[in-house]
């Protein structure tokens, strides 16, 4: 038995249009495959999620001393005196609720040439905040520091080092690089000058970021600092700011879950 299929001219025209469209799509896709893949590929760090910087991978004996300040009016000045006397670069992370009350000290930190980063506004646990409140605290600190120093900060260390992926993502979206540390002096526990010195010297390494404090709660930092500086220098270390440490080098960051 024979079957005869009759296709109308209109139907044939529709089939030809569809076929031509599909053929053009295949040809264009082939020629544009490199462009499409370039847009679809994400940088490795972005693909892995937001990161915080803890140290730098380098063989150069460079180290960054960092000081968090959130309250008090007596401990910062002696530390600034020591750093200036010994010609040591350092980075300060300032809580702006403190900075607003201690504008003369902030002015000195700036005029002495030290790097200033944000420590947020309120000195609280940011992981407990809502997304909107995290943004509000970062932006408020940003505005205050920019007005007080004439320079917009680009680095932030959150109070107590309290971060999670949500906090990191928001900070990154606002243009901030989140800085943690690899060596903790634990000076805020006031364990004794010798202990603070040993906490730093026993762990210090090239590319290290060292956590210290210049708040009034840290009563022994200014006593340990000269010893730390002298002994690290004797070991051949150069003191740099965090920005200098991470500029043009391979940073060692950790993804936060």
Tab-separated table of N, CA and C in Angstrom, residues 53-56 61-69 78-94 109 113-117 155 157 179-187 196-214 221-235 237-246:
chain	number	residue	atom	x	y	z
A	53	UNK	N	41.516	37.715	54.218
A	53	UNK	CA	42.965	37.568	54.111
A	53	UNK	C	43.575	37.409	55.506
A	54	UNK	N	44.377	36.373	55.661
A	54	UNK	CA	45.028	36.069	56.935
A	54	UNK	C	46.538	36.301	56.893
A	55	UNK	N	47.133	36.117	55.723
A	55	UNK	CA	48.581	36.269	55.580
A	55	UNK	C	48.899	36.328	54.103
A	56	UNK	N	50.180	36.520	53.800
A	56	UNK	CA	50.638	36.569	52.419
A	56	UNK	C	51.697	35.492	52.224
A	61	UNK	N	61.041	38.682	54.050
A	61	UNK	CA	60.795	38.836	55.483
A	61	UNK	C	60.103	40.175	55.755
A	62	UNK	N	58.841	40.226	55.326
A	62	UNK	CA	58.005	41.388	55.563
A	62	UNK	C	56.867	40.988	56.494
A	63	UNK	N	56.502	41.887	57.380
A	63	UNK	CA	55.485	41.579	58.377
A	63	UNK	C	54.656	42.829	58.655
A	64	UNK	N	53.383	42.645	58.911
A	64	UNK	CA	52.487	43.772	59.176
A	64	UNK	C	51.967	43.710	60.609
A	65	UNK	N	52.297	44.738	61.389
A	65	UNK	CA	51.730	44.876	62.729
A	65	UNK	C	50.411	45.630	62.602
A	66	UNK	N	49.366	45.087	63.195
A	66	UNK	CA	48.056	45.732	63.132
A	66	UNK	C	47.506	45.939	64.537
A	67	UNK	N	46.814	47.063	64.719
A	67	UNK	CA	46.280	47.425	66.030
A	67	UNK	C	44.802	47.776	65.906
A	68	UNK	N	43.977	47.085	66.676
A	68	UNK	CA	42.550	47.407	66.740
A	68	UNK	C	42.310	48.361	67.901
A	69	UNK	N	41.463	49.370	67.674
A	69	UNK	CA	41.098	50.292	68.758
A	69	UNK	C	39.579	50.445	68.776
A	78	UNK	N	50.971	56.007	73.809
A	78	UNK	CA	52.284	55.368	74.026
A	78	UNK	C	52.687	54.448	72.874
A	79	UNK	N	51.715	53.750	72.298
A	79	UNK	CA	52.007	52.862	71.169
A	79	UNK	C	52.434	53.672	69.951
A	80	UNK	N	51.751	54.783	69.707
A	80	UNK	CA	52.125	55.655	68.599
A	80	UNK	C	53.525	56.237	68.811
A	81	UNK	N	53.842	56.575	70.046
A	81	UNK	CA	55.176	57.098	70.360
A	81	UNK	C	56.264	56.089	70.016
A	82	UNK	N	56.035	54.833	70.385
A	82	UNK	CA	57.024	53.777	70.139
A	82	UNK	C	57.195	53.544	68.642
A	83	UNK	N	56.089	53.449	67.919
A	83	UNK	CA	56.152	53.202	66.477
A	83	UNK	C	56.885	54.333	65.753
A	84	UNK	N	56.599	55.562	66.179
A	84	UNK	CA	57.251	56.705	65.541
A	84	UNK	C	58.739	56.748	65.874
A	85	UNK	N	59.067	56.510	67.130
A	85	UNK	CA	60.462	56.536	67.564
A	85	UNK	C	61.295	55.501	66.831
A	86	UNK	N	60.709	54.325	66.618
A	86	UNK	CA	61.440	53.226	65.990
A	86	UNK	C	61.221	53.172	64.480
A	87	UNK	N	60.478	54.157	63.956
A	87	UNK	CA	60.244	54.257	62.511
A	87	UNK	C	59.642	52.971	61.946
A	88	UNK	N	58.543	52.558	62.555
A	88	UNK	CA	57.869	51.323	62.171
A	88	UNK	C	56.528	51.645	61.520
A	89	UNK	N	56.298	51.064	60.349
A	89	UNK	CA	54.994	51.192	59.704
A	89	UNK	C	54.009	50.233	60.369
A	90	UNK	N	52.727	50.627	60.404
A	90	UNK	CA	51.707	49.770	61.004
A	90	UNK	C	50.339	50.162	60.463
A	91	UNK	N	49.370	49.292	60.686
A	91	UNK	CA	47.991	49.544	60.262
A	91	UNK	C	47.077	49.541	61.477
A	92	UNK	N	46.194	50.549	61.541
A	92	UNK	CA	45.243	50.670	62.641
A	92	UNK	C	43.826	50.484	62.117
A	93	UNK	N	43.067	49.643	62.813
A	93	UNK	CA	41.656	49.439	62.481
A	93	UNK	C	40.824	50.109	63.565
A	94	UNK	N	40.107	51.154	63.177
A	94	UNK	CA	39.430	52.009	64.141
A	94	UNK	C	37.929	51.799	64.152
A	109	UNK	N	47.233	59.636	64.227
A	109	UNK	CA	47.473	58.399	63.479
A	109	UNK	C	47.643	58.712	62.006
A	113	UNK	N	51.388	59.060	59.493
A	113	UNK	CA	51.544	58.242	58.295
A	113	UNK	C	51.148	56.790	58.423
A	114	UNK	N	50.422	56.444	59.471
A	114	UNK	CA	49.993	55.058	59.633
A	114	UNK	C	48.745	54.780	58.790
A	115	UNK	N	48.601	53.528	58.399
A	115	UNK	CA	47.427	53.147	57.606
A	115	UNK	C	46.203	53.032	58.519
A	116	UNK	N	45.068	53.506	58.012
A	116	UNK	CA	43.819	53.455	58.781
A	116	UNK	C	42.796	52.614	58.034
A	117	UNK	N	42.310	51.580	58.707
A	117	UNK	CA	41.249	50.743	58.174
A	117	UNK	C	40.039	50.814	59.077
A	155	UNK	N	40.124	48.734	53.644
A	155	UNK	CA	40.312	47.520	54.443
A	155	UNK	C	39.370	47.558	55.642
A	157	UNK	N	38.420	45.226	59.310
A	157	UNK	CA	38.515	44.074	60.206
A	157	UNK	C	37.337	44.181	61.152
A	179	UNK	N	40.271	41.846	56.410
A	179	UNK	CA	41.587	41.453	56.924
A	179	UNK	C	41.434	40.765	58.277
A	180	UNK	N	41.998	39.572	58.383
A	180	UNK	CA	42.064	38.865	59.657
A	180	UNK	C	43.523	38.887	60.138
A	181	UNK	N	44.033	37.800	60.640
A	181	UNK	CA	45.424	37.733	61.108
A	181	UNK	C	45.863	36.284	61.175
A	182	UNK	N	47.173	36.079	61.166
A	182	UNK	CA	47.704	34.726	61.302
A	182	UNK	C	48.398	34.528	62.642
A	183	UNK	N	48.884	35.639	63.229
A	183	UNK	CA	49.506	35.567	64.555
A	183	UNK	C	48.740	36.470	65.511
A	184	UNK	N	48.291	35.887	66.608
A	184	UNK	CA	47.518	36.624	67.625
A	184	UNK	C	48.401	36.834	68.850
A	185	UNK	N	48.682	38.086	69.165
A	185	UNK	CA	49.511	38.375	70.345
A	185	UNK	C	48.792	38.065	71.647
A	186	UNK	N	47.457	38.030	71.580
A	186	UNK	CA	46.606	37.827	72.760
A	186	UNK	C	46.899	38.860	73.847
A	187	UNK	N	47.310	40.051	73.414
A	187	UNK	CA	47.634	41.108	74.368
A	187	UNK	C	46.421	41.571	75.163
A	196	UNK	N	53.278	37.974	75.854
A	196	UNK	CA	52.896	38.658	74.613
A	196	UNK	C	54.039	38.612	73.610
A	197	UNK	N	55.237	38.894	74.080
A	197	UNK	CA	56.413	38.853	73.206
A	197	UNK	C	56.574	37.463	72.603
A	198	UNK	N	56.476	36.440	73.427
A	198	UNK	CA	56.636	35.065	72.947
A	198	UNK	C	55.517	34.661	71.996
A	199	UNK	N	54.290	35.127	72.270
A	199	UNK	CA	53.158	34.801	71.384
A	199	UNK	C	53.415	35.279	69.966
A	200	UNK	N	54.073	36.416	69.844
A	200	UNK	CA	54.365	36.964	68.517
A	200	UNK	C	55.601	36.317	67.914
A	201	UNK	N	56.706	36.305	68.666
A	201	UNK	CA	57.971	35.827	68.106
A	201	UNK	C	57.946	34.343	67.764
A	202	UNK	N	57.200	33.564	68.504
A	202	UNK	CA	57.183	32.121	68.263
A	202	UNK	C	56.397	31.753	67.009
A	203	UNK	N	55.557	32.669	66.525
A	203	UNK	CA	54.710	32.362	65.363
A	203	UNK	C	54.996	33.249	64.156
A	204	UNK	N	55.726	34.328	64.360
A	204	UNK	CA	55.963	35.277	63.270
A	204	UNK	C	56.660	34.600	62.092
A	205	UNK	N	56.286	34.991	60.884
A	205	UNK	CA	56.856	34.407	59.676
A	205	UNK	C	56.720	35.407	58.531
A	206	UNK	N	57.461	35.240	57.446
A	206	UNK	CA	57.340	36.150	56.300
A	206	UNK	C	55.895	36.213	55.793
A	207	UNK	N	55.415	37.432	55.580
A	207	UNK	CA	54.042	37.616	55.105
A	207	UNK	C	52.992	37.573	56.191
A	208	UNK	N	53.415	37.624	57.427
A	208	UNK	CA	52.507	37.492	58.561
A	208	UNK	C	51.727	38.791	58.822
A	209	UNK	N	50.496	38.630	59.279
A	209	UNK	CA	49.692	39.738	59.785
A	209	UNK	C	49.490	39.482	61.272
A	210	UNK	N	49.980	40.413	62.098
A	210	UNK	CA	49.977	40.234	63.550
A	210	UNK	C	48.867	41.075	64.179
A	211	UNK	N	48.078	40.444	65.018
A	211	UNK	CA	46.988	41.138	65.709
A	211	UNK	C	47.446	41.660	67.070
A	212	UNK	N	47.289	42.992	67.257
A	212	UNK	CA	47.534	43.610	68.553
A	212	UNK	C	46.422	44.622	68.801
A	213	UNK	N	46.426	45.237	69.978
A	213	UNK	CA	45.360	46.172	70.339
A	213	UNK	C	45.942	47.434	70.964
A	214	UNK	N	45.221	48.550	70.740
A	214	UNK	CA	45.610	49.817	71.356
A	214	UNK	C	44.453	50.401	72.161
A	221	UNK	N	50.493	46.043	76.103
A	221	UNK	CA	50.962	46.072	74.711
A	221	UNK	C	52.131	47.019	74.520
A	222	UNK	N	52.043	48.204	75.112
A	222	UNK	CA	53.106	49.198	74.932
A	222	UNK	C	54.417	48.772	75.601
A	223	UNK	N	54.329	47.840	76.539
A	223	UNK	CA	55.533	47.323	77.182
A	223	UNK	C	56.187	46.224	76.340
A	224	UNK	N	55.358	45.435	75.687
A	224	UNK	CA	55.878	44.332	74.874
A	224	UNK	C	56.338	44.796	73.499
A	225	UNK	N	55.723	45.868	72.990
A	225	UNK	CA	55.969	46.297	71.614
A	225	UNK	C	57.428	46.598	71.293
A	226	UNK	N	58.162	47.354	72.127
A	226	UNK	CA	59.572	47.638	71.781
A	226	UNK	C	60.420	46.377	71.658
A	227	UNK	N	60.160	45.411	72.520
A	227	UNK	CA	60.920	44.155	72.477
A	227	UNK	C	60.599	43.393	71.198
A	228	UNK	N	59.315	43.339	70.854
A	228	UNK	CA	58.885	42.648	69.634
A	228	UNK	C	59.538	43.273	68.405
A	229	UNK	N	59.512	44.602	68.335
A	229	UNK	CA	60.091	45.299	67.190
A	229	UNK	C	61.592	45.035	67.084
A	230	UNK	N	62.296	45.190	68.177
A	230	UNK	CA	63.755	45.024	68.159
A	230	UNK	C	64.156	43.598	67.782
A	231	UNK	N	63.457	42.607	68.330
A	231	UNK	CA	63.834	41.220	68.051
A	231	UNK	C	63.469	40.810	66.630
A	232	UNK	N	62.343	41.288	66.115
A	232	UNK	CA	61.986	40.974	64.730
A	232	UNK	C	62.958	41.640	63.759
A	233	UNK	N	63.353	42.857	64.066
A	233	UNK	CA	64.341	43.537	63.215
A	233	UNK	C	65.671	42.791	63.230
A	234	UNK	N	66.043	42.313	64.384
A	234	UNK	CA	67.297	41.565	64.497
A	234	UNK	C	67.242	40.297	63.646
A	235	UNK	N	66.030	39.758	63.457
A	235	UNK	CA	65.846	38.574	62.621
A	235	UNK	C	65.737	38.926	61.137
A	237	UNK	N	63.458	41.238	59.736
A	237	UNK	CA	62.119	41.592	59.256
A	237	UNK	C	61.995	43.072	58.940
A	238	UNK	N	61.201	43.358	57.903
A	238	UNK	CA	60.837	44.720	57.533
A	238	UNK	C	59.363	44.920	57.863
A	239	UNK	N	59.042	46.037	58.500
A	239	UNK	CA	57.659	46.307	58.889
A	239	UNK	C	56.959	47.099	57.784
A	240	UNK	N	55.808	46.594	57.360
A	240	UNK	CA	55.045	47.225	56.280
A	240	UNK	C	53.583	47.326	56.699
A	241	UNK	N	52.817	48.138	55.971
A	241	UNK	CA	51.376	48.198	56.210
A	241	UNK	C	50.712	46.981	55.578
A	242	UNK	N	49.469	46.737	55.934
A	242	UNK	CA	48.737	45.614	55.339
A	242	UNK	C	48.608	45.808	53.832
A	243	UNK	N	48.286	47.028	53.413
A	243	UNK	CA	48.140	47.283	51.975
A	243	UNK	C	49.436	47.012	51.227
A	244	UNK	N	50.558	47.400	51.813
A	244	UNK	CA	51.853	47.131	51.180
A	244	UNK	C	52.133	45.632	51.145
A	245	UNK	N	51.729	44.933	52.184
A	245	UNK	CA	51.981	43.494	52.267
A	245	UNK	C	51.212	42.735	51.193
A	246	UNK	N	49.953	43.102	50.986
A	246	UNK	CA	49.102	42.337	50.068
A	246	UNK	C	49.201	42.836	48.627
